Coordinates of C-alpha atoms in Angstrom, one line a residue:
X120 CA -20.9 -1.4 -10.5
X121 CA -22.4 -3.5 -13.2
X122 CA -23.7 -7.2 -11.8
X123 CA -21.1 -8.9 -13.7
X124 CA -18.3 -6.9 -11.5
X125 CA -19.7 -8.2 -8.9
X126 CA -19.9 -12.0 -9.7
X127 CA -16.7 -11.9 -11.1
X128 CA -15.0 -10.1 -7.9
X129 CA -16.9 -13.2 -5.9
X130 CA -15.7 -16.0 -7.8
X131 CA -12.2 -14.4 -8.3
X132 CA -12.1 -14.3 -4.1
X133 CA -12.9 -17.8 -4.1
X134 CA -10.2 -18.5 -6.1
X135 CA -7.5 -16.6 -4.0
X136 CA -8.9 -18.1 -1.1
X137 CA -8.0 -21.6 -2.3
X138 CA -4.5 -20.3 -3.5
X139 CA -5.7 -21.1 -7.2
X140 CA -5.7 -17.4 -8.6
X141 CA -2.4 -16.5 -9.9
X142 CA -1.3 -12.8 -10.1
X143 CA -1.5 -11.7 -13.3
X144 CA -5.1 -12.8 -13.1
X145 CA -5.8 -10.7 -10.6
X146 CA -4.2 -7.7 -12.1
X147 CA -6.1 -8.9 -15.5
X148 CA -9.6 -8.3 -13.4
X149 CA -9.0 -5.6 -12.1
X150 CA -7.4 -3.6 -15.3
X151 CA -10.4 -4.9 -17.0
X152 CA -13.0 -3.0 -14.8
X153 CA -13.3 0.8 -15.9
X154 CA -12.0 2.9 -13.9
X155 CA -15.0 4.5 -12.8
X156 CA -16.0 0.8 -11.2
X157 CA -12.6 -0.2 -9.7
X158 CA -12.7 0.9 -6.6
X159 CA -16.2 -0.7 -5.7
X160 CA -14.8 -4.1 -7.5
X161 CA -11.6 -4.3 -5.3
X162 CA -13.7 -3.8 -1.7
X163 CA -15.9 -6.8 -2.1
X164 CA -12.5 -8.7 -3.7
X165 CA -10.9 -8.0 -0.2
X166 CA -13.9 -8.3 1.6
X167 CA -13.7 -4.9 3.2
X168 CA -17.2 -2.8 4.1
X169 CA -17.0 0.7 5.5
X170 CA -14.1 2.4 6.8
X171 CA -13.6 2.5 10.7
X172 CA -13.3 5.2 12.5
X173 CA -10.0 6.8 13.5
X174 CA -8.7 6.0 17.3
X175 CA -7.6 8.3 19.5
X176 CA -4.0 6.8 19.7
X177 CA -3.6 8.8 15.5
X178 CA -1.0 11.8 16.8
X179 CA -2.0 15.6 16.2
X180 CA 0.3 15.3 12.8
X181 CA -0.7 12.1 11.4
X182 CA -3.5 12.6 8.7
X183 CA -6.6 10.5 9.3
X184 CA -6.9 7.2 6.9
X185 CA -8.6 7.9 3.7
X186 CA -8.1 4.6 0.7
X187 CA -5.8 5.1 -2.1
X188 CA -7.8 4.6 -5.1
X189 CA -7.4 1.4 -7.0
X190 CA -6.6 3.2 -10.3
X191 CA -3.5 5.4 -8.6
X192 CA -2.0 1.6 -6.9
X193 CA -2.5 0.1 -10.6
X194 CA -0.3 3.4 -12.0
X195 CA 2.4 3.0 -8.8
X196 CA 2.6 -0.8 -9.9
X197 CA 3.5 0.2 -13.2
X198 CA 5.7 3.3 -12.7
X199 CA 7.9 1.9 -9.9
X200 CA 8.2 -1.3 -11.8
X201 CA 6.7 -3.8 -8.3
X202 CA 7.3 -7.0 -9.2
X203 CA 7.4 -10.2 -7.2
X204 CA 11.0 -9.7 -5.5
X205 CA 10.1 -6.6 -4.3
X206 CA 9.3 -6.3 -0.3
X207 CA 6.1 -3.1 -0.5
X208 CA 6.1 -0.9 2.5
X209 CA 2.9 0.6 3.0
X210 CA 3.6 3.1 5.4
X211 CA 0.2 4.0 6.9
X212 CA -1.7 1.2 6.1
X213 CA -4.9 1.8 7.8
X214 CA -7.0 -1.4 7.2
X215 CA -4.6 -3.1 4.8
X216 CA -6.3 -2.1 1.4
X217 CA -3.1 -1.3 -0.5
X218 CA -0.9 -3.3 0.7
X219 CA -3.1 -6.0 0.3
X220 CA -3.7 -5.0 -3.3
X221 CA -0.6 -4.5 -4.5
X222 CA 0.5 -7.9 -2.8
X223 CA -2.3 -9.4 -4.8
X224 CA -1.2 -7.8 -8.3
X225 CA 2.6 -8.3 -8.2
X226 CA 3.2 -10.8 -5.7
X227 CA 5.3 -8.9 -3.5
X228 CA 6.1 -9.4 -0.1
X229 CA 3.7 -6.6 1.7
X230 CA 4.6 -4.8 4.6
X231 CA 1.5 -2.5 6.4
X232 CA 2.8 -0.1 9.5
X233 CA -0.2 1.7 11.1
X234 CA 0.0 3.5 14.4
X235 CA -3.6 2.8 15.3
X236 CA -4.6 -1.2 16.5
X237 CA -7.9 -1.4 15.0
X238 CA -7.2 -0.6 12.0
X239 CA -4.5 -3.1 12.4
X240 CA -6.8 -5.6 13.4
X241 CA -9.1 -4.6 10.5
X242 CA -5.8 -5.1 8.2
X243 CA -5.3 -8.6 9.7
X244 CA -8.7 -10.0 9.3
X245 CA -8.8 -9.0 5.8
X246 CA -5.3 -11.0 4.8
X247 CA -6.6 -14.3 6.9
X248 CA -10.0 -14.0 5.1
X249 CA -8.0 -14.0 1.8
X250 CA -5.0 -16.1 3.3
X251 CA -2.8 -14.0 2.1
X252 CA 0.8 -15.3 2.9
X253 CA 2.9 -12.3 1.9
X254 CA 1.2 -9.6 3.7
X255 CA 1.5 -8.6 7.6
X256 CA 0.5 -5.5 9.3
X257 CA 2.3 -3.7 12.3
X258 CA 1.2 -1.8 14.8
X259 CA 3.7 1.5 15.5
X260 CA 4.9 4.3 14.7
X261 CA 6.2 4.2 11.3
X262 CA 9.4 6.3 12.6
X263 CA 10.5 3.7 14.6
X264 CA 9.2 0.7 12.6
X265 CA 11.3 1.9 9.4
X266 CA 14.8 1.3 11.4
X267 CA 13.6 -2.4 11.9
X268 CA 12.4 -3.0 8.4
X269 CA 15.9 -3.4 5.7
X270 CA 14.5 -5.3 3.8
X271 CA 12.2 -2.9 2.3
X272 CA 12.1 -2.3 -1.9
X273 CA 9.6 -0.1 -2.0
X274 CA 8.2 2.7 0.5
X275 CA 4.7 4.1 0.2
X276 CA 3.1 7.0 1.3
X277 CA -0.5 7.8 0.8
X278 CA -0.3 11.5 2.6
X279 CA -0.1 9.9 6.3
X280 CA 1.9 12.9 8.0
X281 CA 4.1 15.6 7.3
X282 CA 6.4 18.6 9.1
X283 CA 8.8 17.0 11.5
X284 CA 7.1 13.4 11.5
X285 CA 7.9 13.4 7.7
X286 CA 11.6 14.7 8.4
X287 CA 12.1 12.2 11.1
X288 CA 10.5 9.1 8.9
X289 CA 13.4 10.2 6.0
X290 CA 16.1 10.1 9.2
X291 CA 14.9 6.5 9.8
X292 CA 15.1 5.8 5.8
X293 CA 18.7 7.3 5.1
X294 CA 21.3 4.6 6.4
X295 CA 18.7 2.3 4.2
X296 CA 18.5 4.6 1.4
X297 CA 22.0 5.1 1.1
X298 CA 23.2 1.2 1.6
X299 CA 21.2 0.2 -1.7
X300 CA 18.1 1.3 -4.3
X301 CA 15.1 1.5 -3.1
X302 CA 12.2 3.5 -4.6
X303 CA 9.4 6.0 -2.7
X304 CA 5.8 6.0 -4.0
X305 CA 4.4 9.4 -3.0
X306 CA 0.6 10.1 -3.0
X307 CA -0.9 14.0 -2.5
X308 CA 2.8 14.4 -0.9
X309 CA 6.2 16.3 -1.8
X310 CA 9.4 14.7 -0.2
X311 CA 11.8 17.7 1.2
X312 CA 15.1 17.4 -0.7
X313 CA 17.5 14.9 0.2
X314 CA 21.1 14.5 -1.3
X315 CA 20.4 10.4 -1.6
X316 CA 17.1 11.0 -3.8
X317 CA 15.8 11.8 -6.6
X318 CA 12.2 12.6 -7.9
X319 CA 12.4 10.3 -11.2
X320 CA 8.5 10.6 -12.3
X321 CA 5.7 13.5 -11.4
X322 CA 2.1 12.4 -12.9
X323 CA -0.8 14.4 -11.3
X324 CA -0.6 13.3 -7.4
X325 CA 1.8 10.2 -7.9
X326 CA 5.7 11.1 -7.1
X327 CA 8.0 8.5 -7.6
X328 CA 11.5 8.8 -5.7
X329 CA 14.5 6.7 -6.0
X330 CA 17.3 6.4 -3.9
X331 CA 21.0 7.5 -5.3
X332 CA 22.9 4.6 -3.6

């Protein structure tokens, strides 16, 4: 990444920091970095070095955290139409990275459910270095967590499990699902059919489901 990525990734960290970045400036950066360069740009933004490891509390069928690319969260943005009324289930959430991001873009309320605490911890360090206000990170199984969370606009799902854990994560979504809209961002991952949704978009490995309520 070019030098002036890097200063302008410092100073633009700064300026969330002191709550004087607004969001469409922060999605202005980070559109204006080529794509090649994004993802490096957004890690120092975030303050985020390597990955942890994965705990031993991940189950057998969970998938083991790997970072959604910046350039795929800039193309869910846009193709599930996030804006700043919208509540942004990461479901998954590792150290925070997308939910983080896409909090930062839109101004969405961010929601981050990860089964393993250190990456939790990791997520929760990384939105009190920024001060981020509208993001929080749970520790749980994303099964049970979904039951608790209503409020939810928008469901995403980098890959994080499949088989039964996927079919019993849709069980917790129905009564949700079928009560009002809500949208499902799919990464590297095909939802089984379900009568109350629909696959609306399919570009390369980004799905994007809605609900039929």
């Amino acid at each position: 990444m070019e030098q002036i990525h890097r200063e302008e990734a410092a100073a633009l960290r700064e300026r969330i920091r002191d709550g004087r970045a607004e969001r469409h400036e922060v999605a202005g950066a980070l559109r204006d970095v080529p794509p090649g360069a994004r993802d490096g740009w957004l890690d120092p933004l975030l303050g985020l070095d390597a990955l942890p490891d994965d705990g031993p509390e991940l189950p057998p069928d969970c998938v083991p955290y790997l970072p959604c690319s910046a350039d795929v969260l800039l193309r869910v943005v846009d193709e599930a139409s996030i804006g700043a009324s919208d509540v942004f289930v990461d479901v998954g959430a590792g150290i925070g990275r997308a939910a983080a991001c896409v909090n930062l873009i839109t101004g969405a309320t961010a929601i981050g459910l990860e089964i393993q605490p250190r990456l939790v911890r990791a997520a929760r360090e990384m939105a009190e270095g920024l001060r981020l206000s509208r993001a929080a990170f749970i520790v749980g199984d994303a099964v049970e967590l979904t039951r608790s969370l209503p409020s939810g606009t928008v469901f995403f799902l980098y890959c994080p499990f499949g088989g039964r854990r996927l079919a019993s994560w849709l069980a917790a979504l129905d009564p949700i699902a079928r009560s009002r809209p809500i949208r499902i961002c799919c990464v590297d991952l095909t939802l089984p059919p379900r009568p109350w949704l629909t696959c609306t978009s399919i570009t390369g490995e980004l799905a994007i489901y809605r609900s039929m309520a």
